[in-house]
Coordinates of C-alpha atoms and ligand atoms in Angstrom, one line a residue:
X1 CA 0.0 0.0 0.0
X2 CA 1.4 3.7 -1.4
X3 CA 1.7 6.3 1.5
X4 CA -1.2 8.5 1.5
X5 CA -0.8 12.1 -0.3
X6 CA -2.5 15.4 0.9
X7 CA -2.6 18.3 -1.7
X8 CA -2.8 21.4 -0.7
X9 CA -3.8 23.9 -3.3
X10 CA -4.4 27.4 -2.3
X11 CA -3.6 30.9 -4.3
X12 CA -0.6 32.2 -3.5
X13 CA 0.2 34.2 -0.4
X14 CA -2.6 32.4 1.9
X15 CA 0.4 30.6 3.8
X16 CA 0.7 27.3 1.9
X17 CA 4.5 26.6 2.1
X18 CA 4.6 28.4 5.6
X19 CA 1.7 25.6 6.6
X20 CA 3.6 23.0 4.8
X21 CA 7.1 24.0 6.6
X22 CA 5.2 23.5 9.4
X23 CA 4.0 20.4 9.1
X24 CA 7.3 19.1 7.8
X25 CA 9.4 20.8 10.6
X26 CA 12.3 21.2 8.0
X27 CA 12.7 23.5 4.7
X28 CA 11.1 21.3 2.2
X29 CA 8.6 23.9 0.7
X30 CA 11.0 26.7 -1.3
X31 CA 9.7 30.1 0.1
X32 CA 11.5 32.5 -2.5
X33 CA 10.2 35.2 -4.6
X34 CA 12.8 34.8 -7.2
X35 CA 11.3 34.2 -11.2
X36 CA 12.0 30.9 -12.0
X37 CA 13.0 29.3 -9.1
X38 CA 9.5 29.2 -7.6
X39 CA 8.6 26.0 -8.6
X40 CA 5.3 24.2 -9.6
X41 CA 4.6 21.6 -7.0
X42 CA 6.7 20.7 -3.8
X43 CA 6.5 17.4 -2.4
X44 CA 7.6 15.9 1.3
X45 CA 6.5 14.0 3.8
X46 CA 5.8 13.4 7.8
X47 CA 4.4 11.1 10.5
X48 CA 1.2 11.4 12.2
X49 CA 0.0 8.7 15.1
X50 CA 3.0 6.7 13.4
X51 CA 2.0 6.6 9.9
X52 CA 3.5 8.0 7.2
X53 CA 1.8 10.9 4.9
X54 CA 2.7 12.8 1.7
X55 CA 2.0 15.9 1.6
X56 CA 2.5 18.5 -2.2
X57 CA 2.3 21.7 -1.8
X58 CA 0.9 23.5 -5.2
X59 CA 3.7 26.4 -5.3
X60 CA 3.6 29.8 -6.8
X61 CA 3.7 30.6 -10.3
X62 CA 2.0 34.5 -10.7
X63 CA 1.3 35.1 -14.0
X64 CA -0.1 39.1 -13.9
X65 CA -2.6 38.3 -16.1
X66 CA -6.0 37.6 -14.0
X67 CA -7.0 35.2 -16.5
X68 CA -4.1 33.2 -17.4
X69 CA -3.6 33.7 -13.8
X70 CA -6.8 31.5 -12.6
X71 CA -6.4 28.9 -15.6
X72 CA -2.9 28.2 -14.5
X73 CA -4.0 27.5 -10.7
X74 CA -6.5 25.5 -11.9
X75 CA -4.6 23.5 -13.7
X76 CA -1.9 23.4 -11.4
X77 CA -4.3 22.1 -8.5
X78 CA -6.1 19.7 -11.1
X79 CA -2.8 18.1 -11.5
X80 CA -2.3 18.0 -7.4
X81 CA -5.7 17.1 -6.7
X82 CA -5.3 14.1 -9.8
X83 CA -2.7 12.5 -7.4
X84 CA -4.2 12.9 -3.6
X85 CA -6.1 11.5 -1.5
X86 CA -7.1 14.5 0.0
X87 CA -7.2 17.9 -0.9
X88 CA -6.4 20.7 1.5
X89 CA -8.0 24.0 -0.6
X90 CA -6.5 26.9 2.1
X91 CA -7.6 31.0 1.9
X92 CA -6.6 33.8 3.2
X93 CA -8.8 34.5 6.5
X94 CA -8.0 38.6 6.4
X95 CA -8.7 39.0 2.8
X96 CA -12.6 38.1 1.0
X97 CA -13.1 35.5 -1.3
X98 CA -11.5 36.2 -4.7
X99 CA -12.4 34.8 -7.8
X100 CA -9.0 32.4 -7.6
X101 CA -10.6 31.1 -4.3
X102 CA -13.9 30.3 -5.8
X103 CA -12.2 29.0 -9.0
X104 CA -10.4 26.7 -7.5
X105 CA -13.0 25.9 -4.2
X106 CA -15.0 24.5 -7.5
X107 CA -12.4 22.7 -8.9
X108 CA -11.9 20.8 -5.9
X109 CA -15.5 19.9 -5.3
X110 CA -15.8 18.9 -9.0
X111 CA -12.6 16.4 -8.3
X112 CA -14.9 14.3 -5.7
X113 CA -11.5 14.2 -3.9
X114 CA -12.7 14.3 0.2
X115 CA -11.2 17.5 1.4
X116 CA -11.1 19.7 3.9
X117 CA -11.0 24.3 3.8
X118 CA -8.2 25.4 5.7
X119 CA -8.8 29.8 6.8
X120 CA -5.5 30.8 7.3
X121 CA -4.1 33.6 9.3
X122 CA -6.4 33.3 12.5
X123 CA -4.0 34.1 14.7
X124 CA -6.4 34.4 17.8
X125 CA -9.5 33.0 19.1
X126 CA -11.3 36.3 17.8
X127 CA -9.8 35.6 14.1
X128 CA -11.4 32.0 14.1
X129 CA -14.8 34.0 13.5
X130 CA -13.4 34.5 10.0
X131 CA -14.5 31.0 9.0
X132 CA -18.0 32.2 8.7
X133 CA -17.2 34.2 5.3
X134 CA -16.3 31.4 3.5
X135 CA -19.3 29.0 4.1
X136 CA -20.2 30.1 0.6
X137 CA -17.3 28.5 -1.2
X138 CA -19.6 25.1 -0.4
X139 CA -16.2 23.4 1.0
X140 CA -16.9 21.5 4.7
X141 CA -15.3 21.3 6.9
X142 CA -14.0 24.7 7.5
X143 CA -11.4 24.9 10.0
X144 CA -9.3 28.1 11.2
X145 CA -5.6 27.6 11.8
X146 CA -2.7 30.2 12.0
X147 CA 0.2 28.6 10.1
X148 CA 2.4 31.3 10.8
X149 CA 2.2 30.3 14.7
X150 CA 1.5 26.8 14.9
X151 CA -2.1 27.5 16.6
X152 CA -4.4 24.7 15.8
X153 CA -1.9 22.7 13.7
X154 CA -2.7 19.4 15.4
X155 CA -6.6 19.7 14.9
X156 CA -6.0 20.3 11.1
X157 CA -3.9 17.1 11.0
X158 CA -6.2 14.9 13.1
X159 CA -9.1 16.0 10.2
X160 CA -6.9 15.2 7.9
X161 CA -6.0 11.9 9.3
X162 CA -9.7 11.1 10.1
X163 CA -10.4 11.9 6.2
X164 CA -7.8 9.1 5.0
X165 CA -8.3 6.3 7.1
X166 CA -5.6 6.6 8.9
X167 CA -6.2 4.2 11.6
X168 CA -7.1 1.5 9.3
X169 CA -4.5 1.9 7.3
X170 CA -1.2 -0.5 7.2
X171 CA 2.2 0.7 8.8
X172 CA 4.5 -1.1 6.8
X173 CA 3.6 1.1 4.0
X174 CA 6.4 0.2 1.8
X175 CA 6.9 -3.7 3.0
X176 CA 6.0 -5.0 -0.4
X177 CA 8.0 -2.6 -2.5
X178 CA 10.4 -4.5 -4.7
X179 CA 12.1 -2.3 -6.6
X180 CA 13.2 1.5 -5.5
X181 CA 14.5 3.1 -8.9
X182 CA 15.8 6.8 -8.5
X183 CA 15.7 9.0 -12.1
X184 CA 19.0 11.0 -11.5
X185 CA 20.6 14.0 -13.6
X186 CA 21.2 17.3 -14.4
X187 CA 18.4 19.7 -14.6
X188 CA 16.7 19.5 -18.1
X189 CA 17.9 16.2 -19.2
X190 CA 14.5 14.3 -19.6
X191 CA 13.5 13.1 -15.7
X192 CA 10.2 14.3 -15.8
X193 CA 9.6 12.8 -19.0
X194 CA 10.6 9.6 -18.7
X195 CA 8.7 9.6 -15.5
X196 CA 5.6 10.4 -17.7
X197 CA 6.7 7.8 -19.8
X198 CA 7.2 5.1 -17.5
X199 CA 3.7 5.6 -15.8
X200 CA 2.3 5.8 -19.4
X201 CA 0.0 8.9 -18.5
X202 CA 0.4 12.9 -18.3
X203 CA -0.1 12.9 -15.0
X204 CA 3.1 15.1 -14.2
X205 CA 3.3 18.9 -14.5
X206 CA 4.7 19.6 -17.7
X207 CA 2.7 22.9 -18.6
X208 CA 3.6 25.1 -20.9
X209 CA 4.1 28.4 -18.5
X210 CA 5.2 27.3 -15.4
X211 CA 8.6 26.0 -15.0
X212 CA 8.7 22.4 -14.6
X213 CA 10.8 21.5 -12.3
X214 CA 9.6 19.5 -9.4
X215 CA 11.2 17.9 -5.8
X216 CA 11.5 14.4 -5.3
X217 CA 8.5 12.4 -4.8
X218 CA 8.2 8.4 -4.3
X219 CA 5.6 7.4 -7.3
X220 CA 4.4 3.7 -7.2
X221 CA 4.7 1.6 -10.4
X222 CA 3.3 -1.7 -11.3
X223 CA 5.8 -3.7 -13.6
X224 CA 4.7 -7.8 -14.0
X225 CA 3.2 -8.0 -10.9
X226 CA 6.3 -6.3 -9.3
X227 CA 5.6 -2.7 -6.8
X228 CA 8.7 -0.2 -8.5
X229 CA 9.1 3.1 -6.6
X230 CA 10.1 5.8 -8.7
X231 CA 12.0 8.5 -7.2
X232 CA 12.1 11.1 -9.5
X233 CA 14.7 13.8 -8.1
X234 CA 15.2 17.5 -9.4
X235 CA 18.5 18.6 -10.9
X236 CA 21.4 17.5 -9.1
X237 CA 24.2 20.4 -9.8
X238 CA 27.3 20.6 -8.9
X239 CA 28.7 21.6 -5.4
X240 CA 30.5 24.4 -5.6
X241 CA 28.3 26.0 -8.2
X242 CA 25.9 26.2 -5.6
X243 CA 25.5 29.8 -4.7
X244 CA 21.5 29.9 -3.9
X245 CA 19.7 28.2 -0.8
X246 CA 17.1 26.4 -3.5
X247 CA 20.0 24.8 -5.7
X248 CA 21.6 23.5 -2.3
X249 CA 18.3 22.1 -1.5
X250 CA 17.6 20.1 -4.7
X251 CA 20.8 18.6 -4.5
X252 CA 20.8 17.6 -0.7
X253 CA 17.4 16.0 -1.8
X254 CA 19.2 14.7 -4.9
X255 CA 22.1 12.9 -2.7
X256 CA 19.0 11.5 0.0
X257 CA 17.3 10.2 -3.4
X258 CA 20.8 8.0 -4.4
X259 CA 20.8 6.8 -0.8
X260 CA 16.8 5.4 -0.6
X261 CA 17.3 3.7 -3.8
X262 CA 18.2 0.2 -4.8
X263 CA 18.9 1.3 -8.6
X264 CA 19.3 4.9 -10.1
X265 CA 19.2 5.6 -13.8
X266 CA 21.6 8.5 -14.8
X267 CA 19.8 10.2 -17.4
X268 CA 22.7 11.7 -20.1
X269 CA 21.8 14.2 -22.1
X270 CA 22.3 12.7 -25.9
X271 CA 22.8 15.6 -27.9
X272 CA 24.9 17.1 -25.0
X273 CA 27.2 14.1 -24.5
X274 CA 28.6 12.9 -21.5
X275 CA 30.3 15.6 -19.0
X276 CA 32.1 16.7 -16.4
X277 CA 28.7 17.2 -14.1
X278 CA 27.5 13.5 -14.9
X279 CA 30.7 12.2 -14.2
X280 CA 29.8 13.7 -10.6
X281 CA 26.6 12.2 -10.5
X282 CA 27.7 8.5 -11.7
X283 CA 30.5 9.2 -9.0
X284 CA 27.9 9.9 -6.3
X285 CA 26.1 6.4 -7.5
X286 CA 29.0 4.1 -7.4
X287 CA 30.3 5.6 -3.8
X288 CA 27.1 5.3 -2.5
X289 CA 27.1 1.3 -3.5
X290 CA 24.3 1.5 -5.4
X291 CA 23.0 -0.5 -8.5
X292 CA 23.5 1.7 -11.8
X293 CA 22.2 2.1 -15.3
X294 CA 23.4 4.9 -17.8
X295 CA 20.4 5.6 -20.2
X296 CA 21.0 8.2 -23.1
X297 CA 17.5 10.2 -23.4
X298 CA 16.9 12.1 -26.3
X299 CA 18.1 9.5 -29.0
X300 CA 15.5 10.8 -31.3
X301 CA 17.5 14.2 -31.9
X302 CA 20.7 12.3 -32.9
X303 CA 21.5 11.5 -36.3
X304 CA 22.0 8.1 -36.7
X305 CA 24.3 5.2 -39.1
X306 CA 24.7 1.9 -38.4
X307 CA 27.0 1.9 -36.0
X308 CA 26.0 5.1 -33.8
X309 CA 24.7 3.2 -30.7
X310 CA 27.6 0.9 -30.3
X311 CA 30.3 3.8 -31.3
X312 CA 28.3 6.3 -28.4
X313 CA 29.2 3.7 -25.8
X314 CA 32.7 3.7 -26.7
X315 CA 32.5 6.8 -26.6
X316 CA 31.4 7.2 -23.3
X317 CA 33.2 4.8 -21.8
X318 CA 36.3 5.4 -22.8
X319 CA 35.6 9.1 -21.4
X320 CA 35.1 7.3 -18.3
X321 CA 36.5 3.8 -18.0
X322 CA 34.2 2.9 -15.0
X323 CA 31.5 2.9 -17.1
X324 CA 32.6 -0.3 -18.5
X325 CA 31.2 -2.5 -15.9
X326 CA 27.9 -0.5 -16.7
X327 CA 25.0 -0.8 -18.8
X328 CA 23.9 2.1 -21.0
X329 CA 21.2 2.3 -22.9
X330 CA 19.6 4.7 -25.1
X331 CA 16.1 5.9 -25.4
X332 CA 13.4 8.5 -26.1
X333 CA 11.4 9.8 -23.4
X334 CA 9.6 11.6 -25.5
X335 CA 8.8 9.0 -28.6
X336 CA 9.1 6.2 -25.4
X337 CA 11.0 4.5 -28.1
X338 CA 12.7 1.8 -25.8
X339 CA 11.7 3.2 -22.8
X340 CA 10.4 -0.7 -21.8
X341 CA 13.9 -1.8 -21.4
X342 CA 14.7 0.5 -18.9
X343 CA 12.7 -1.4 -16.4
X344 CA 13.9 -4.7 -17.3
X345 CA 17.0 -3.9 -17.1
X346 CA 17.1 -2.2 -13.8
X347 CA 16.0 -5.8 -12.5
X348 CA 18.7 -7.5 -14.0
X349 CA 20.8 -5.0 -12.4
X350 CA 19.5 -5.1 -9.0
X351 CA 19.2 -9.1 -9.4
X352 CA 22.9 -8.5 -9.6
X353 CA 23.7 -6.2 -7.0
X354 CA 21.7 -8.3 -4.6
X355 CA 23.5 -11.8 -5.3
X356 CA 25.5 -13.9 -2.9
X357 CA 28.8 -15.9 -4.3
X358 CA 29.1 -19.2 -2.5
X359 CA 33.0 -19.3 -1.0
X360 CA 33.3 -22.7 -3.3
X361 CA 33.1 -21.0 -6.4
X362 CA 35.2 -17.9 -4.9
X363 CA 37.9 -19.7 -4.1
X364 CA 37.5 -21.8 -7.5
X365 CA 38.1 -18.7 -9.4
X366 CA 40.3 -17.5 -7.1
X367 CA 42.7 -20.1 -7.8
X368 CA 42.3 -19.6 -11.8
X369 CA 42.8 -16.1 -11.4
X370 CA 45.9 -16.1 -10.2
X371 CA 47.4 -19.1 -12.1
X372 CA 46.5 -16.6 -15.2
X373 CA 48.4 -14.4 -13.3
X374 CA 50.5 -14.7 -10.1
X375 CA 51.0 -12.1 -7.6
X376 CA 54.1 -10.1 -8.1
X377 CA 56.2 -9.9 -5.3
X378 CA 56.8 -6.7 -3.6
X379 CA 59.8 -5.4 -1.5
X380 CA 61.2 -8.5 -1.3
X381 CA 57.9 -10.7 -0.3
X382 CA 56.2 -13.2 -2.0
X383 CA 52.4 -12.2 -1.5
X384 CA 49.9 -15.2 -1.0
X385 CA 46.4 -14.6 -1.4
X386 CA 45.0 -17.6 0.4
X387 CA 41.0 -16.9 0.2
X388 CA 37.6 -14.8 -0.7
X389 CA 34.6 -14.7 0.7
X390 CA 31.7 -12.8 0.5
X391 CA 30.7 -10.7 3.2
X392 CA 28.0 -8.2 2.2
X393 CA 25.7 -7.9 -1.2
X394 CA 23.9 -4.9 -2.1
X395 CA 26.3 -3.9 -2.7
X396 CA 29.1 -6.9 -2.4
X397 CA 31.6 -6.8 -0.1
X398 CA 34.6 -9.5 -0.8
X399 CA 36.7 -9.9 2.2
X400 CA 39.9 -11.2 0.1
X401 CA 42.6 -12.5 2.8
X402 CA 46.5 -12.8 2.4
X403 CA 49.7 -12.4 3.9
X404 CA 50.7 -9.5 3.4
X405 CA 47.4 -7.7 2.4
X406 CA 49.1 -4.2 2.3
X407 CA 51.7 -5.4 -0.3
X408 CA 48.9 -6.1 -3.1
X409 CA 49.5 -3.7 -5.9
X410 CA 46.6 -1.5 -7.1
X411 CA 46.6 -2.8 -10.8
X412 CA 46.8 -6.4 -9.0
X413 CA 43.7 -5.9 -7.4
X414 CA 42.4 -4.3 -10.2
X415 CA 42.7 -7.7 -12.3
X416 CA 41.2 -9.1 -9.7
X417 CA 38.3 -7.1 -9.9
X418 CA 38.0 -7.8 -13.4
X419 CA 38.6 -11.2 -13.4
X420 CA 35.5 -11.1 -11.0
X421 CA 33.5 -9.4 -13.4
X422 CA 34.4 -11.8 -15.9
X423 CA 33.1 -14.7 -14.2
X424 CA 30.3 -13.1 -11.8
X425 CA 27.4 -11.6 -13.7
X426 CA 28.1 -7.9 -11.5
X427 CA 27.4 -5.6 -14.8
X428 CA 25.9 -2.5 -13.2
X429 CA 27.0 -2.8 -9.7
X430 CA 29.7 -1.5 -7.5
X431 CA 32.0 -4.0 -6.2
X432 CA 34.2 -3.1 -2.6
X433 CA 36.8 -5.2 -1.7
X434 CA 38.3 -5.5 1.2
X435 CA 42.2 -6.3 2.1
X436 CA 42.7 -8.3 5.3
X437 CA 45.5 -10.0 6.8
X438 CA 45.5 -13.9 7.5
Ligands
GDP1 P1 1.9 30.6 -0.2 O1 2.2 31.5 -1.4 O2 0.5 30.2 -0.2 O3 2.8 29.5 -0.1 O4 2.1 31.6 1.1 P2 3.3 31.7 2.1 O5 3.4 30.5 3.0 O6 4.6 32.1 1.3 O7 2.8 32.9 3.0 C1 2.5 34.2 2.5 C2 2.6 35.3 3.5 O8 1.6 35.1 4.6 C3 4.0 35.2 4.3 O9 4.4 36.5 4.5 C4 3.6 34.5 5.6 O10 4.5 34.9 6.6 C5 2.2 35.0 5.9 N1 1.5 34.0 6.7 C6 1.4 32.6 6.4 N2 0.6 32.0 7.4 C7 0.2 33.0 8.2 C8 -0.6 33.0 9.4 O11 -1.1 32.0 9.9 N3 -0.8 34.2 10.0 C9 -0.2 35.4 9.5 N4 -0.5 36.5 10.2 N5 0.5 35.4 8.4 C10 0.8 34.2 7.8
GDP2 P1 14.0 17.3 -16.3 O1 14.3 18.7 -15.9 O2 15.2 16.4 -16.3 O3 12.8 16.7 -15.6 O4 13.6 17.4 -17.9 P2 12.1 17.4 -18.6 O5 11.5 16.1 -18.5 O6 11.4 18.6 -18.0 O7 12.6 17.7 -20.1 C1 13.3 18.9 -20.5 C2 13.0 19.1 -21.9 O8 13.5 18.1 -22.8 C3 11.5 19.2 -22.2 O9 11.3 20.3 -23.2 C4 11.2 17.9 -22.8 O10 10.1 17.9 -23.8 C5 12.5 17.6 -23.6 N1 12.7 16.1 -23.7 C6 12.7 15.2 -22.7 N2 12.9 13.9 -23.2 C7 13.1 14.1 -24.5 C8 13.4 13.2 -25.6 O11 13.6 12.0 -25.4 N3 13.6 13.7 -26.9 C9 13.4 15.0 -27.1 N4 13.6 15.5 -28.3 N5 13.1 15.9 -26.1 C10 13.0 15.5 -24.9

């Protein structure tokens, strides 16, 4: 069972992302003013009576135009509202209806979504009276709250709690998940769309004036019978670019994503090639042990012989000889051409990363790897590596014991690695080793 999401839609200024900091208790809604960092939809998540809930906060886009104005919350909460389970609609409680409120008060009746009408700003007892003016939005229950100071936080999020079935509602929300895939990369590269893609429906934010970016969110995926979790991340950028608190935050969000998953994809940019900035990101993957497939988006823009897959790979990987033990693949999010093998593949991957050599066979190939080639000796010592075994998977661990584990040379234990490789199926997954005296 999926974790329950809450939308809250709202026009801007009624104290959505102060309400949504709130519940949260960290910076996970973006309060800045800036044009075009502002983003469409911020998503995070807390725990109430020990249960987990989503919550996405429908951000601020302010086009000046009234009309385009309205149509663009509208659509903007339709898209919220098309993902929740319930819908938070929140107005201002010193200000009168406006025509944004009623537009989108009837927008979220017309969704069927249960929901609940949040007056803002009632900072005192005397405030709550505000509640009365909106009766006419035909939204119940109305509840005052002052977001700003916390007052009547906790009654909001019982309501809300009682309105999703909370208490009969599973704990283990995520128990039968069997596949967590992150979509990782620089900003612009295709994420969103091949999120789109994999779920088969529009149900993402792509509109044509705000900008698209979005936060991570955990989106639930049926593949064969299989529950995939897609965690689909904004841009990841490079460190010391950073110079604004936002950027900072998608990346910190970024690096969390690579650590909940069990396989990220590392969207490349085809038309761009492979750089300096996904080099980082791949990086971030491998250090973090994690399972890892390259796909190349935007294969339809490329001009393409015979040979152009094949010839991109070398490409790539001699750029970046780690990429070796790595599968790429290359796809259009936007056709979907051979968007279907991404999922297989990240199974075969993750079948991979999970797997456990028995100490037989390690020591078998153990023994033929060094009668291909023996251990030089070093400062004088003849180095004897006596056994492996496996200690960890997901990612593997091989404990390799010898004499003099110190002495091993680097491009020794790099044929080892490879020899590995070569007889282990471990394509897309980090392998650690580990030296130890016996
Ligand atoms: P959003 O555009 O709906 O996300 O609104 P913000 O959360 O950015 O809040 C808009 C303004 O209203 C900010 O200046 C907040 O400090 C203020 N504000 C938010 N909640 C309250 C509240 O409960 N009481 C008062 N007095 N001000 C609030
Ligand atoms: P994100 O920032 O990584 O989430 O990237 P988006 O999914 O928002 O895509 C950025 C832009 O690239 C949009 O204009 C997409 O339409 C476009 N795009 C994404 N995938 C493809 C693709 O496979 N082919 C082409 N031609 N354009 C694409």
């Amino acid at each position: 069972m999926s974790i329950p999401v809450v939308a809250i839609v709202g026009r801007p200024n009624v104290g959505k992302s102060t309400f949504f900091n709130r519940v949260l208790r960290q910076r996970k809604a973006i309060v800045d003013s800036q044009e075009g960092i502002t983003r469409d939809r911020v998503y995070g998540e807390t725990e109430w009576e020990g249960k987990r809930i989503s919550f996405i906060d429908t951000g601020g886009f302010i086009p000046e135009d009234m009309d385009v104005f309205n149509a663009a919350v509208r659509e903007q909460a339709k898209l919220a509202m098309s993902e929740a389970d319930v819908v938070v609609l929140m107005v201002d409680g010193r200000e009168n209806i406006t025509s944004s409120d009623q537009v989108l008060a009837q927008a979220v009746r017309e969704s069927g979504n249960p929901h609940i009408l949040i007056v803002n700003k009632c900072d005192n007892m005397k405030q709550d009276q505000q509640i009365h003016n909106f009766y006419e939005l035909g939204i119940e229950p109305i509840m005052p709250m002052s977001a700003l100071t916390g007052r009547l936080t906790g009654d909001i999020l019982e309501a809300i709690g009682i309105k999703l079935n909370l208490k009969d509602r599973k704990i283990e929300a995520n128990e039968s998940t069997d596949l967590q895939l992150a979509i990782i990369g620089m900003p612009n590269v295709g994420k969103s769309s091949l999120v789109n893609a994999l779920l088969r429906k529009e149900q993402t934010i792509v509109t044509p004036i705000a900008g698209t970016t979005r936060d991570s969110i955990d989106t639930p995926l049926k593949w064969y019978g299989k529950n995939v979790i897609l965690i689909d991340t904004a841009g990841l950028r490079k460190k010391s670019k950073i110079t604004e608190d936002v950027e900072y935050y998608s990346t910190v969000r970024a690096i969390r994503s690579i650590n909940q998953c069990d396989v990220a994809l590392v969207l490349i940019d085809a038309e761009k090639g492979f750089g300096k900035q996904d080099r980082s990101i791949v990086d971030q993957v491998i250090k973090a042990g994690k399972g890892l497939v390259i796909v190349v988006n935007k294969w339809d823009l490329i001009e393409k012989e015979t040979n152009t897959m094949a010839e991109t790979s070398e490409t790539i990987r001699n750029q970046f000889p780690k990429l070796n033990d790595f599968p790429i693949l290359f796809i259009s999010a936007l056709t979907k051409q051979r968007v279907s093998n991404i999922l297989k593949e990240a199974f075969v991957v993750y079948e991979n990363l999970k797997q456990v050599i028995s100490t037989n066979a390690l020591n078998t190939f153990l023994e033929q790897a060094v009668k291909t080639r023996s251990v030089p000796a070093e400062r004088g010592k003849v180095i004897r590596i006596k056994f492996i075994k496996q200690v960890s998977s997901a990612p593997p661990l091989f404990a390799t014991y010898a004499n003099y584990p110190k002495l091993i040379p680097t491009h020794y234990k790099r044929f080892l690695e490879n020899q590995l490789r070569k007889v282990f199926n471990f394509n897309g997954v980090p392998i650690r080793f580990s030296y130890r005296k016996s």
